[in-house]
Tab-separated table of C-alpha atoms and ligand atoms in Angstrom:
chain	number	residue	atom	x	y	z
A	240	VAL	CA	3.577	11.682	23.266
A	241	THR	CA	3.758	8.638	21.020
A	242	LYS	CA	5.430	8.360	17.529
A	243	ALA	CA	4.726	5.460	15.137
A	244	ILE	CA	5.946	4.845	11.684
A	245	ALA	CA	4.559	2.269	9.030
A	246	PRO	CA	6.097	1.112	5.707
A	247	SER	CA	4.654	1.357	2.347
A	248	LYS	CA	4.580	-1.589	0.087
A	249	ILE	CA	5.132	-2.996	-3.397
A	250	ILE	CA	3.069	-5.905	-4.986
A	251	LEU	CA	5.558	-8.385	-6.600
A	252	SER	CA	2.644	-10.066	-8.092
A	253	GLY	CA	-1.160	-10.808	-7.869
A	254	GLU	CA	-2.734	-7.399	-7.444
A	255	HIS	CA	-6.433	-7.206	-8.442
A	256	PHE	CA	-6.521	-11.208	-8.673
A	257	VAL	CA	-6.057	-11.148	-4.889
A	258	VAL	CA	-9.463	-9.399	-4.496
A	259	GLU	CA	-11.175	-12.660	-5.726
A	260	GLY	CA	-9.047	-14.952	-3.470
A	261	GLU	CA	-5.843	-15.657	-5.603
A	262	PRO	CA	-2.467	-15.350	-3.790
A	263	ALA	CA	-0.463	-12.306	-4.080
A	264	LEU	CA	3.112	-11.474	-3.140
A	265	VAL	CA	3.711	-8.261	-1.306
A	266	ALA	CA	6.802	-6.603	0.280
A	267	ALA	CA	7.272	-3.620	2.635
A	268	ILE	CA	9.699	-0.940	1.506
A	269	ASP	CA	11.510	1.818	3.330
A	270	ILE	CA	9.094	4.813	2.461
A	271	TYR	CA	7.070	5.442	5.584
A	272	ALA	CA	3.965	7.190	6.921
A	273	LYS	CA	4.678	8.792	10.376
A	274	CYS	CA	2.084	9.724	12.967
A	275	ILE	CA	2.299	11.393	16.451
A	276	ALA	CA	-0.531	10.997	18.987
A	277	GLU	CA	-0.875	13.083	22.116
A	278	GLU	CA	-3.725	12.578	24.609
A	279	ARG	CA	-5.978	15.841	25.187
A	280	PHE	CA	-7.730	17.047	28.078
A	281	ASP	CA	-11.106	17.018	26.532
A	282	GLU	CA	-12.799	14.251	24.361
A	283	SER	CA	-12.424	15.642	20.956
A	284	ILE	CA	-9.993	14.585	18.221
A	285	ARG	CA	-8.069	16.883	16.197
A	286	ILE	CA	-6.047	15.588	13.104
A	287	GLU	CA	-3.465	17.594	11.309
A	288	SER	CA	-1.886	15.976	8.276
A	289	LYS	CA	0.966	17.083	5.998
A	290	ASP	CA	0.883	15.155	2.875
A	291	TYR	CA	3.790	14.229	0.273
A	292	PHE	CA	3.318	17.562	-1.354
A	293	GLY	CA	3.621	19.467	1.701
A	294	LYS	CA	-0.093	20.372	1.881
A	295	ILE	CA	-1.645	20.630	5.334
A	296	HIS	CA	-5.153	19.542	6.224
A	297	VAL	CA	-6.942	19.914	9.535
A	298	ILE	CA	-9.944	18.680	11.081
A	299	LYS	CA	-11.585	18.452	14.639
A	300	TYR	CA	-14.009	15.878	15.500
A	301	SER	CA	-16.122	16.909	18.483
A	302	LYS	CA	-19.537	15.699	19.735
A	303	ASN	CA	-20.079	13.527	16.661
A	304	LYS	CA	-19.150	16.235	14.159
A	305	ILE	CA	-16.273	17.002	11.795
A	306	ILE	CA	-15.286	20.605	11.662
A	307	ASP	CA	-12.903	21.392	8.825
A	308	TYR	CA	-10.169	23.862	9.378
A	309	ALA	CA	-8.458	23.852	6.024
A	310	GLY	CA	-11.329	25.030	4.019
A	311	ASP	CA	-10.256	22.699	1.216
A	312	LYS	CA	-13.071	20.875	-0.442
A	313	ASN	CA	-10.997	17.515	-0.152
A	314	THR	CA	-9.920	17.793	3.634
A	315	LYS	CA	-12.782	15.946	5.008
A	316	ARG	CA	-12.554	13.266	2.265
A	317	ILE	CA	-8.732	12.954	2.808
A	318	LEU	CA	-8.900	12.665	6.645
A	319	ARG	CA	-12.009	10.766	7.116
A	320	PRO	CA	-10.248	7.356	6.877
A	321	VAL	CA	-7.779	8.616	9.291
A	322	LEU	CA	-10.553	9.697	11.770
A	323	ILE	CA	-12.089	6.165	11.418
A	324	SER	CA	-8.738	4.615	12.257
A	325	VAL	CA	-8.598	6.674	15.463
A	326	LEU	CA	-12.267	5.992	16.403
A	327	LYS	CA	-12.036	2.214	15.735
A	328	THR	CA	-8.736	2.044	17.707
A	329	LEU	CA	-10.452	3.651	20.634
A	330	GLU	CA	-13.375	1.466	20.246
A	331	TYR	CA	-11.550	-1.873	20.037
A	332	SER	CA	-9.313	-0.689	23.044
A	333	GLU	CA	-12.394	0.185	24.961
A	334	GLN	CA	-11.174	3.586	25.656
A	335	LYS	CA	-12.792	7.025	25.489
A	336	LYS	CA	-10.040	9.590	24.982
A	337	GLY	CA	-9.468	12.905	23.294
A	338	LEU	CA	-6.359	12.946	21.084
A	339	ASP	CA	-4.233	15.390	18.880
A	340	ILE	CA	-3.006	13.461	15.834
A	341	TYR	CA	-0.032	14.751	13.626
A	342	ILE	CA	0.589	12.982	10.387
A	343	ASN	CA	3.437	13.361	8.012
A	344	SER	CA	3.681	10.949	5.086
A	345	GLU	CA	6.753	10.358	2.883
A	346	ILE	CA	4.505	8.027	0.586
A	347	PRO	CA	3.219	9.689	-2.614
A	348	PRO	CA	-0.673	9.213	-2.430
A	349	SER	CA	-2.545	7.514	-5.222
A	350	ALA	CA	0.719	5.975	-6.641
A	351	GLY	CA	-0.126	2.306	-5.818
A	352	LEU	CA	2.159	2.196	-2.839
A	353	GLY	CA	-0.360	1.787	-0.180
A	354	SER	CA	-0.234	5.250	1.259
A	355	SER	CA	-3.798	5.348	2.764
A	356	ALA	CA	-3.158	1.942	4.445
A	357	ALA	CA	0.235	2.923	5.784
A	358	VAL	CA	-1.322	6.183	7.306
A	359	ALA	CA	-4.160	4.295	8.761
A	360	VAL	CA	-1.862	1.736	10.324
A	361	ALA	CA	0.560	4.322	11.545
A	362	THR	CA	-2.324	6.347	13.189
A	363	SER	CA	-3.800	3.390	14.846
A	364	ALA	CA	-0.396	2.340	16.303
A	365	ALA	CA	0.353	5.846	17.621
A	366	VAL	CA	-2.992	5.988	19.134
A	367	ILE	CA	-2.879	2.607	20.879
A	368	GLY	CA	0.715	3.227	21.961
A	369	GLU	CA	-0.386	6.625	23.390
A	370	ILE	CA	-3.352	5.228	25.501
A	371	LYS	CA	-1.994	1.875	26.356
A	372	GLY	CA	1.857	2.173	26.331
A	373	ASN	CA	2.536	-0.778	23.851
A	374	ILE	CA	0.947	-1.815	20.595
A	375	ASN	CA	-1.404	-4.550	19.687
A	376	LYS	CA	-1.096	-5.388	15.971
A	377	GLU	CA	-4.516	-7.357	15.909
A	378	ILE	CA	-6.393	-4.037	16.718
A	379	ILE	CA	-4.209	-2.014	14.482
A	380	TRP	CA	-4.912	-4.367	11.571
A	381	LYS	CA	-8.644	-4.301	12.305
A	382	ALA	CA	-8.856	-0.450	12.825
A	383	ALA	CA	-6.816	0.314	9.665
A	384	PHE	CA	-8.858	-2.170	7.684
A	385	GLU	CA	-12.218	-0.273	8.569
A	386	ALA	CA	-10.399	2.875	7.396
A	387	GLU	CA	-9.427	1.069	4.162
A	388	ARG	CA	-12.876	0.119	3.609
A	389	ALA	CA	-14.072	3.716	3.762
A	390	VAL	CA	-11.732	4.472	1.005
A	391	HIS	CA	-12.487	1.593	-1.328
A	392	LYS	CA	-15.363	-0.623	-0.712
A	393	ASN	CA	-13.715	-3.953	-1.362
A	394	PRO	CA	-10.256	-4.189	-0.243
A	395	SER	CA	-8.375	-7.513	0.003
A	396	GLY	CA	-6.616	-6.387	3.035
A	397	ILE	CA	-3.177	-6.827	1.430
A	398	ASP	CA	-2.059	-3.341	2.062
A	399	VAL	CA	-3.115	-3.058	5.597
A	400	THR	CA	-1.422	-6.431	6.344
A	401	ILE	CA	2.034	-5.427	4.892
A	402	SER	CA	2.070	-2.226	6.471
A	403	THR	CA	1.329	-3.804	9.919
A	404	PHE	CA	3.565	-6.766	9.600
A	405	GLY	CA	6.398	-5.857	7.168
A	406	GLY	CA	8.711	-8.218	5.410
A	407	LEU	CA	7.632	-10.210	2.302
A	408	ILE	CA	4.240	-11.864	2.508
A	409	LEU	CA	2.466	-14.376	0.483
A	410	TYR	CA	-1.064	-12.970	1.151
A	411	LYS	CA	-4.435	-14.669	0.589
A	412	LYS	CA	-7.511	-12.860	1.524
A	413	GLY	CA	-9.121	-13.936	4.797
A	414	GLU	CA	-6.042	-15.845	5.660
A	415	LYS	CA	-3.053	-15.227	8.165
A	416	PRO	CA	-0.111	-13.860	6.509
A	417	ASN	CA	2.489	-16.385	5.265
A	418	PHE	CA	5.921	-14.790	5.674
A	419	ILE	CA	8.530	-15.599	3.211
A	420	LYS	CA	12.106	-15.413	4.251
A	421	LEU	CA	14.961	-14.836	1.683
A	422	ASP	CA	18.757	-14.983	2.714
A	423	TYR	CA	19.563	-12.071	0.415
A	424	LYS	CA	18.150	-8.674	-0.433
A	425	PRO	CA	16.644	-8.365	-3.885
A	426	ILE	CA	16.971	-4.918	-5.304
A	427	PHE	CA	13.826	-2.909	-6.659
A	428	ILE	CA	13.645	0.153	-8.671
A	429	VAL	CA	10.088	1.896	-7.848
A	430	GLY	CA	9.259	4.356	-10.551
A	431	LEU	CA	6.532	6.816	-9.892
A	432	ILE	CA	4.531	7.465	-13.142
A	433	GLY	CA	1.788	9.785	-11.729
A	434	LYS	CA	-1.659	10.091	-10.342
A	435	ARG	CA	-4.263	7.458	-11.195
A	436	ALA	CA	-7.829	6.682	-11.016
A	437	LYS	CA	-9.149	5.690	-7.554
A	438	THR	CA	-8.405	2.107	-6.408
A	439	GLY	CA	-12.094	1.363	-5.710
A	440	LYS	CA	-12.992	2.319	-9.286
A	441	LEU	CA	-10.176	0.264	-10.869
A	442	VAL	CA	-11.288	-2.722	-8.751
A	443	GLU	CA	-14.817	-2.331	-9.851
A	444	LYS	CA	-13.947	-2.114	-13.396
A	445	VAL	CA	-11.965	-5.461	-13.239
A	446	LEU	CA	-14.634	-7.339	-11.417
A	447	LYS	CA	-17.204	-6.013	-13.961
A	448	LEU	CA	-14.997	-7.460	-16.845
A	449	LYS	CA	-14.626	-10.798	-14.983
A	450	LYS	CA	-18.448	-10.991	-14.636
A	451	GLU	CA	-19.004	-10.200	-18.314
A	452	PHE	CA	-16.550	-12.637	-19.681
A	453	PRO	CA	-15.965	-15.218	-17.156
A	454	SER	CA	-14.866	-17.986	-19.439
A	455	ILE	CA	-12.163	-15.499	-20.816
A	456	ILE	CA	-11.162	-13.867	-17.530
A	457	ASN	CA	-11.387	-16.587	-14.916
A	458	PRO	CA	-8.394	-18.447	-16.627
A	459	LEU	CA	-6.404	-15.385	-16.099
A	460	TYR	CA	-7.034	-15.530	-12.219
A	461	ILE	CA	-5.887	-19.148	-12.229
A	462	SER	CA	-2.929	-18.151	-14.191
A	463	ALA	CA	-1.958	-15.125	-11.841
A	464	GLY	CA	-2.416	-17.432	-8.720
A	465	ASN	CA	-0.077	-20.002	-10.091
A	466	LEU	CA	2.528	-17.303	-11.320
A	467	THR	CA	2.610	-15.960	-7.603
A	468	ILE	CA	3.558	-19.403	-6.270
A	469	LYS	CA	6.194	-19.857	-8.986
A	470	LEU	CA	7.468	-16.347	-8.123
A	471	VAL	CA	8.000	-17.356	-4.576
A	472	GLU	CA	9.850	-20.458	-5.519
A	473	ALA	CA	12.029	-18.489	-7.925
A	474	LEU	CA	12.823	-15.848	-5.355
A	475	LYS	CA	13.452	-18.331	-2.688
A	476	ASN	CA	15.986	-20.075	-5.074
A	477	LYS	CA	17.636	-16.817	-5.948
A	478	ASP	CA	16.709	-17.385	-9.585
A	479	LEU	CA	16.136	-13.766	-10.489
A	480	LYS	CA	16.103	-14.508	-14.207
A	481	THR	CA	12.944	-16.579	-13.770
A	482	ALA	CA	11.522	-14.164	-11.113
A	483	GLY	CA	11.921	-11.366	-13.608
A	484	LEU	CA	10.266	-13.301	-16.530
A	485	LEU	CA	7.309	-13.969	-14.327
A	486	MET	CA	6.859	-10.429	-13.368
A	487	ASN	CA	6.908	-9.499	-16.919
A	488	ILE	CA	4.054	-12.031	-17.420
A	489	ASN	CA	2.241	-10.709	-14.481
A	490	HIS	CA	2.335	-7.134	-16.078
A	491	ARG	CA	0.724	-8.557	-19.330
A	492	LEU	CA	-2.018	-10.318	-17.165
A	493	LEU	CA	-2.696	-6.887	-15.568
A	494	SER	CA	-2.795	-5.398	-19.058
A	495	ALA	CA	-5.253	-7.956	-20.253
A	496	ILE	CA	-7.533	-7.046	-17.417
A	497	GLY	CA	-7.451	-3.561	-18.565
A	498	VAL	CA	-5.515	-1.729	-15.817
A	499	SER	CA	-2.194	-0.909	-17.564
A	500	THR	CA	-1.743	2.343	-19.492
A	501	PRO	CA	0.407	3.273	-22.425
A	502	LYS	CA	2.740	5.041	-20.119
A	503	LEU	CA	3.097	2.096	-17.844
A	504	ASP	CA	3.806	-0.345	-20.717
A	505	MET	CA	6.426	2.259	-21.936
A	506	ILE	CA	8.217	2.541	-18.729
A	507	VAL	CA	7.989	-1.221	-18.070
A	508	ASN	CA	9.540	-1.899	-21.500
A	509	THR	CA	12.244	0.714	-20.919
A	510	ALA	CA	13.342	-0.988	-17.575
A	511	ILE	CA	13.470	-4.420	-19.219
A	512	LYS	CA	15.284	-3.055	-22.402
A	513	LYS	CA	17.899	-1.494	-19.966
A	514	GLY	CA	18.624	-4.724	-18.362
A	515	ALA	CA	16.263	-5.141	-15.361
A	516	TYR	CA	15.278	-8.911	-14.875
A	517	GLY	CA	11.799	-7.939	-15.145
A	518	ALA	CA	9.306	-5.114	-14.550
A	519	LYS	CA	5.492	-4.686	-13.809
A	520	LEU	CA	3.055	-2.076	-12.657
A	521	THR	CA	2.493	-2.370	-9.085
A	522	GLY	CA	-0.777	-1.774	-7.132
A	523	ALA	CA	-3.987	-0.995	-8.723
A	524	GLY	CA	-2.778	0.395	-11.935
A	525	GLY	CA	-4.344	2.887	-14.282
A	526	GLY	CA	-1.131	5.132	-13.546
A	527	GLY	CA	0.599	4.863	-10.309
A	528	SER	CA	3.949	3.211	-10.304
A	529	ILE	CA	6.115	0.366	-11.703
A	530	ILE	CA	8.687	-1.803	-10.009
A	531	ALA	CA	11.755	-3.495	-11.735
A	532	LEU	CA	13.873	-6.329	-10.111
A	533	VAL	CA	17.311	-5.394	-11.086
A	534	ASP	CA	20.904	-6.775	-10.495
A	535	GLU	CA	23.495	-4.369	-8.746
A	536	SER	CA	25.431	-4.107	-11.861
A	537	LYS	CA	22.440	-2.991	-13.909
A	538	LEU	CA	21.021	-0.645	-11.223
A	539	GLU	CA	22.520	2.626	-12.464
A	540	LYS	CA	21.686	2.091	-15.961
A	541	VAL	CA	18.071	1.190	-15.478
A	542	LYS	CA	17.706	4.036	-12.812
A	543	SER	CA	19.128	6.926	-14.968
A	544	SER	CA	17.092	5.738	-18.135
A	545	LEU	CA	13.725	5.790	-16.034
A	546	GLU	CA	14.791	9.148	-14.492
A	547	LYS	CA	14.743	10.667	-18.023
A	548	LYS	CA	11.245	9.592	-18.602
A	549	ILE	CA	9.404	9.993	-15.158
A	550	LYS	CA	9.231	12.143	-12.198
A	551	LYS	CA	10.576	10.122	-9.304
A	552	VAL	CA	12.514	6.910	-9.105
A	553	TYR	CA	13.333	5.103	-5.726
A	554	VAL	CA	15.758	2.376	-5.019
A	555	SER	CA	14.282	-0.031	-2.338
A	556	SER	CA	14.630	-3.365	-0.830
A	557	ILE	CA	12.377	-5.202	1.432
A	558	VAL	CA	12.151	-4.009	5.013
A	559	GLU	CA	11.605	-6.767	7.783
A	560	GLU	CA	9.688	-4.711	10.297
A	561	GLY	CA	6.189	-3.510	9.953
A	562	VAL	CA	4.618	-0.700	11.937
A	563	LYS	CA	6.484	0.363	15.114
A	564	ILE	CA	6.721	2.970	17.843
A	565	VAL	CA	9.855	5.101	17.407
B	724	LIG	C1	-4.139	-2.214	-3.916
B	724	LIG	O1	-2.678	-2.190	-3.390
B	724	LIG	C2	-4.190	-3.773	-4.501
B	724	LIG	C3	-5.505	-4.179	-5.114
B	724	LIG	O2	-5.356	-5.564	-5.511
B	724	LIG	C4	-6.585	-3.884	-4.358
B	724	LIG	C5	-6.862	-4.719	-3.027
B	724	LIG	O3	-6.209	-5.688	-3.047
B	724	LIG	O4	-7.467	-4.306	-2.067
B	724	LIG	C6	-5.642	-3.574	-6.561
């Protein structure tokens, strides 16, 4: 029996713009997807998953067919990417094995925190750990990326990368992760606003806007890319005032490309008004979550004001480790 955990993520700048090749800054945080894998005596694969709300979904995959045990109309759709992660991991490891998979995720789904990627990464790691005895991050990345592609067609790979490797990464599509080291721990408040539209739909909507008005939208991409580079500099220099200001600008760029909502704007503004260095939506937008960069002295004030307005508030810092066997 092998157990793996993979962290969720917050994007500090550059979501959406990253899909078209601009750099983005992403951090792993300490909310985890957990997966246990156990070899079976036959060649079928059974997946049992308990989500953030405590709901259980079960499928069995045998002789190229999926059997749904939960009888929920969403079960197959929800567990298909997990199954892809398992099958691709077996394929890339050149193994043919049957497995029982148990997933338990602490990460709220559809919240912009990379829950689907973290589940796919934890699953691949548990599978490879179970059949090989140790993990291979290259295979995990590739298998989880295939799973992500099944969920949204055009992922940049940022979510899978951060869940696999952890830490703080300056990410550019198609390039090796560039790890950024800080000699202090910035504090982030993560505020859960609520469910949102599907990532794939939001990505498509943004790309359509870019295609329709290239002379207006393309400069925003360049601006966002430059902003990410400046943000890295500010964080490295521990200039949190500038970092916060840049996050605020990033939020407005995201709003300009149509992925903010009145509620996201309202919560971002509340965080700033109560003393955060800066705040922005994080992830695909259209609902989901916000992050605020705060000083320790302002933490309680910002946190309690957000708690009055939204469902769930986390206090997080960057976790250095990516997926691991525990
Ligand atoms: C999702 O976490 C980030 C997006 O930029 C999509 C992607 O990069 O695949 C919205």
